[in-house]
Structures are given as C-alpha cells and as structure tokens.
GROMACS .gro file of C-alpha atoms in nm:
model
  112
    1UNK     CA    1  -2.219   2.815   8.289
    2UNK     CA    2  -1.857   2.761   8.180
    3UNK     CA    3  -1.607   3.043   8.220
    4UNK     CA    4  -1.483   2.986   7.867
    5UNK     CA    5  -1.588   2.927   7.510
    6UNK     CA    6  -1.427   2.677   7.278
    7UNK     CA    7  -1.290   2.833   6.959
    8UNK     CA    8  -1.124   2.532   6.793
    9UNK     CA    9  -1.188   2.163   6.861
   10UNK     CA   10  -0.981   1.880   6.714
   11UNK     CA   11  -0.975   1.516   6.820
   12UNK     CA   12  -0.867   1.162   6.749
   13UNK     CA   13  -0.924   0.836   6.935
   14UNK     CA   14  -0.674   0.929   7.209
   15UNK     CA   15  -0.689   1.304   7.261
   16UNK     CA   16  -0.858   1.637   7.217
   17UNK     CA   17  -0.679   1.957   7.122
   18UNK     CA   18  -0.885   2.269   7.191
   19UNK     CA   19  -0.842   2.642   7.194
   20UNK     CA   20  -1.048   2.819   7.455
   21UNK     CA   21  -1.119   3.183   7.525
   22UNK     CA   22  -1.172   3.263   7.890
   23UNK     CA   23  -1.484   3.469   7.948
   24UNK     CA   24  -1.426   3.534   8.317
   25UNK     CA   25  -1.139   3.781   8.268
   26UNK     CA   26  -1.144   4.156   8.212
   27UNK     CA   27  -1.137   4.283   7.854
   28UNK     CA   28  -0.786   4.422   7.907
   29UNK     CA   29  -0.649   4.095   8.050
   30UNK     CA   30  -0.327   3.963   7.902
   31UNK     CA   31  -0.393   3.780   7.575
   32UNK     CA   32  -0.187   3.481   7.694
   33UNK     CA   33  -0.428   3.445   7.986
   34UNK     CA   34  -0.743   3.490   7.778
   35UNK     CA   35  -0.662   3.238   7.505
   36UNK     CA   36  -0.535   2.888   7.587
   37UNK     CA   37  -0.455   2.581   7.380
   38UNK     CA   38  -0.502   2.256   7.569
   39UNK     CA   39  -0.419   1.895   7.489
   40UNK     CA   40  -0.648   1.654   7.674
   41UNK     CA   41  -0.619   1.279   7.721
   42UNK     CA   42  -0.958   1.128   7.630
   43UNK     CA   43  -0.936   0.841   7.879
   44UNK     CA   44  -0.825   1.033   8.187
   45UNK     CA   45  -0.925   1.389   8.090
   46UNK     CA   46  -0.578   1.495   8.206
   47UNK     CA   47  -0.503   1.839   8.065
   48UNK     CA   48  -0.172   1.990   7.957
   49UNK     CA   49  -0.145   2.348   7.841
   50UNK     CA   50   0.032   2.402   7.511
   51UNK     CA   51   0.255   2.708   7.536
   52UNK     CA   52   0.179   2.924   7.234
   53UNK     CA   53   0.467   3.078   7.037
   54UNK     CA   54   0.319   3.197   6.708
   55UNK     CA   55   0.063   3.133   6.437
   56UNK     CA   56   0.013   3.153   6.064
   57UNK     CA   57  -0.315   3.163   5.879
   58UNK     CA   58  -0.310   3.142   5.502
   59UNK     CA   59  -0.657   3.098   5.360
   60UNK     CA   60  -0.760   2.739   5.416
   61UNK     CA   61  -0.465   2.632   5.635
   62UNK     CA   62  -0.413   2.728   5.999
   63UNK     CA   63  -0.080   2.671   6.175
   64UNK     CA   64   0.006   2.705   6.543
   65UNK     CA   65   0.355   2.678   6.687
   66UNK     CA   66   0.395   2.579   7.051
   67UNK     CA   67   0.692   2.506   7.274
   68UNK     CA   68   0.564   2.146   7.277
   69UNK     CA   69   0.508   2.104   6.904
   70UNK     CA   70   0.333   2.213   6.588
   71UNK     CA   71  -0.036   2.203   6.488
   72UNK     CA   72  -0.157   2.234   6.130
   73UNK     CA   73  -0.526   2.211   6.040
   74UNK     CA   74  -0.791   2.304   5.787
   75UNK     CA   75  -1.171   2.292   5.796
   76UNK     CA   76  -1.184   1.911   5.835
   77UNK     CA   77  -0.851   1.761   5.946
   78UNK     CA   78  -0.529   1.841   6.124
   79UNK     CA   79  -0.200   1.704   6.253
   80UNK     CA   80  -0.018   1.772   6.578
   81UNK     CA   81   0.353   1.690   6.578
   82UNK     CA   82   0.517   1.667   6.918
   83UNK     CA   83   0.847   1.850   6.942
   84UNK     CA   84   1.045   1.621   7.169
   85UNK     CA   85   0.953   1.274   7.046
   86UNK     CA   86   0.827   1.363   6.696
   87UNK     CA   87   0.503   1.168   6.751
   88UNK     CA   88   0.242   1.263   6.493
   89UNK     CA   89  -0.125   1.277   6.586
   90UNK     CA   90  -0.372   1.289   6.294
   91UNK     CA   91  -0.684   1.477   6.403
   92UNK     CA   92  -1.037   1.547   6.288
   93UNK     CA   93  -1.161   1.903   6.325
   94UNK     CA   94  -1.515   1.940   6.454
   95UNK     CA   95  -1.702   2.251   6.348
   96UNK     CA   96  -2.027   2.162   6.520
   97UNK     CA   97  -1.958   2.010   6.856
   98UNK     CA   98  -2.088   2.011   7.210
   99UNK     CA   99  -1.838   1.962   7.489
  100UNK     CA  100  -1.935   1.681   7.724
  101UNK     CA  101  -2.004   1.791   8.082
  102UNK     CA  102  -1.706   1.593   8.216
  103UNK     CA  103  -1.477   1.769   7.968
  104UNK     CA  104  -1.620   2.112   8.054
  105UNK     CA  105  -1.567   2.041   8.424
  106UNK     CA  106  -1.207   1.924   8.370
  107UNK     CA  107  -1.124   2.236   8.170
  108UNK     CA  108  -1.289   2.462   8.427
  109UNK     CA  109  -1.089   2.296   8.706
  110UNK     CA  110  -0.766   2.344   8.514
  111UNK     CA  111  -0.837   2.717   8.487
  112UNK     CA  112  -0.895   2.770   8.858
   0.00000   0.00000   0.00000
C-alpha cells in the first residue's frame, strides 16, 4: 500500500503534476513534509519536487506558486508556467484517476 494519497492530478503528453499527502508521517509532522507537489516526466518517471511558496483559491480557480513556477487550474484544465525559461505547459486535470503501479513506485522511492 502506498505511503501517500494523491490529492491533485494534472497531466499532458509529456508530464504529470501531482500533489500528494504523505500518510506515513505523524499527525503533527511539518506541513511541508506532509504535502508535496511533484512534476514527473512521463517517459522516464524522473521526479522533481516543486518547492511550494503560497496558494490562492477563489471559487473555481486554484493557484499555486512555487520557486520553480506557477500553476493555475480549475476542475478540467490547468497551466504550469516555468519560472526560469517561461515554458508553458497546458494540462488536463483528472478527477477520477488511478495511478499506474510504475508511477506509484517512483513516487514512493522519491519519498524514501
């Protein structure tokens, strides 16, 4: 059983962006350790952590600000804009999804 649950799942043809909540930590664990945003290369399953700065939630639109860029999404679509090269990644948000075993294993390895 994975040591995390996936809270948000966005993807395009090249990458996944997910927010996970670790379930293997104590209730009083630091929030930055419990909740992680990850950007994952679909081909290699290489994972990079996005370093969370702040968020805004205004009804239908969610926004997340990271050291590496900016993510804006709603119930169906999103966009991630990289900070350093300004690349824009249009994304589809998946509300009903099942993480593939290989992806679960890659995420679990990145947490250990």
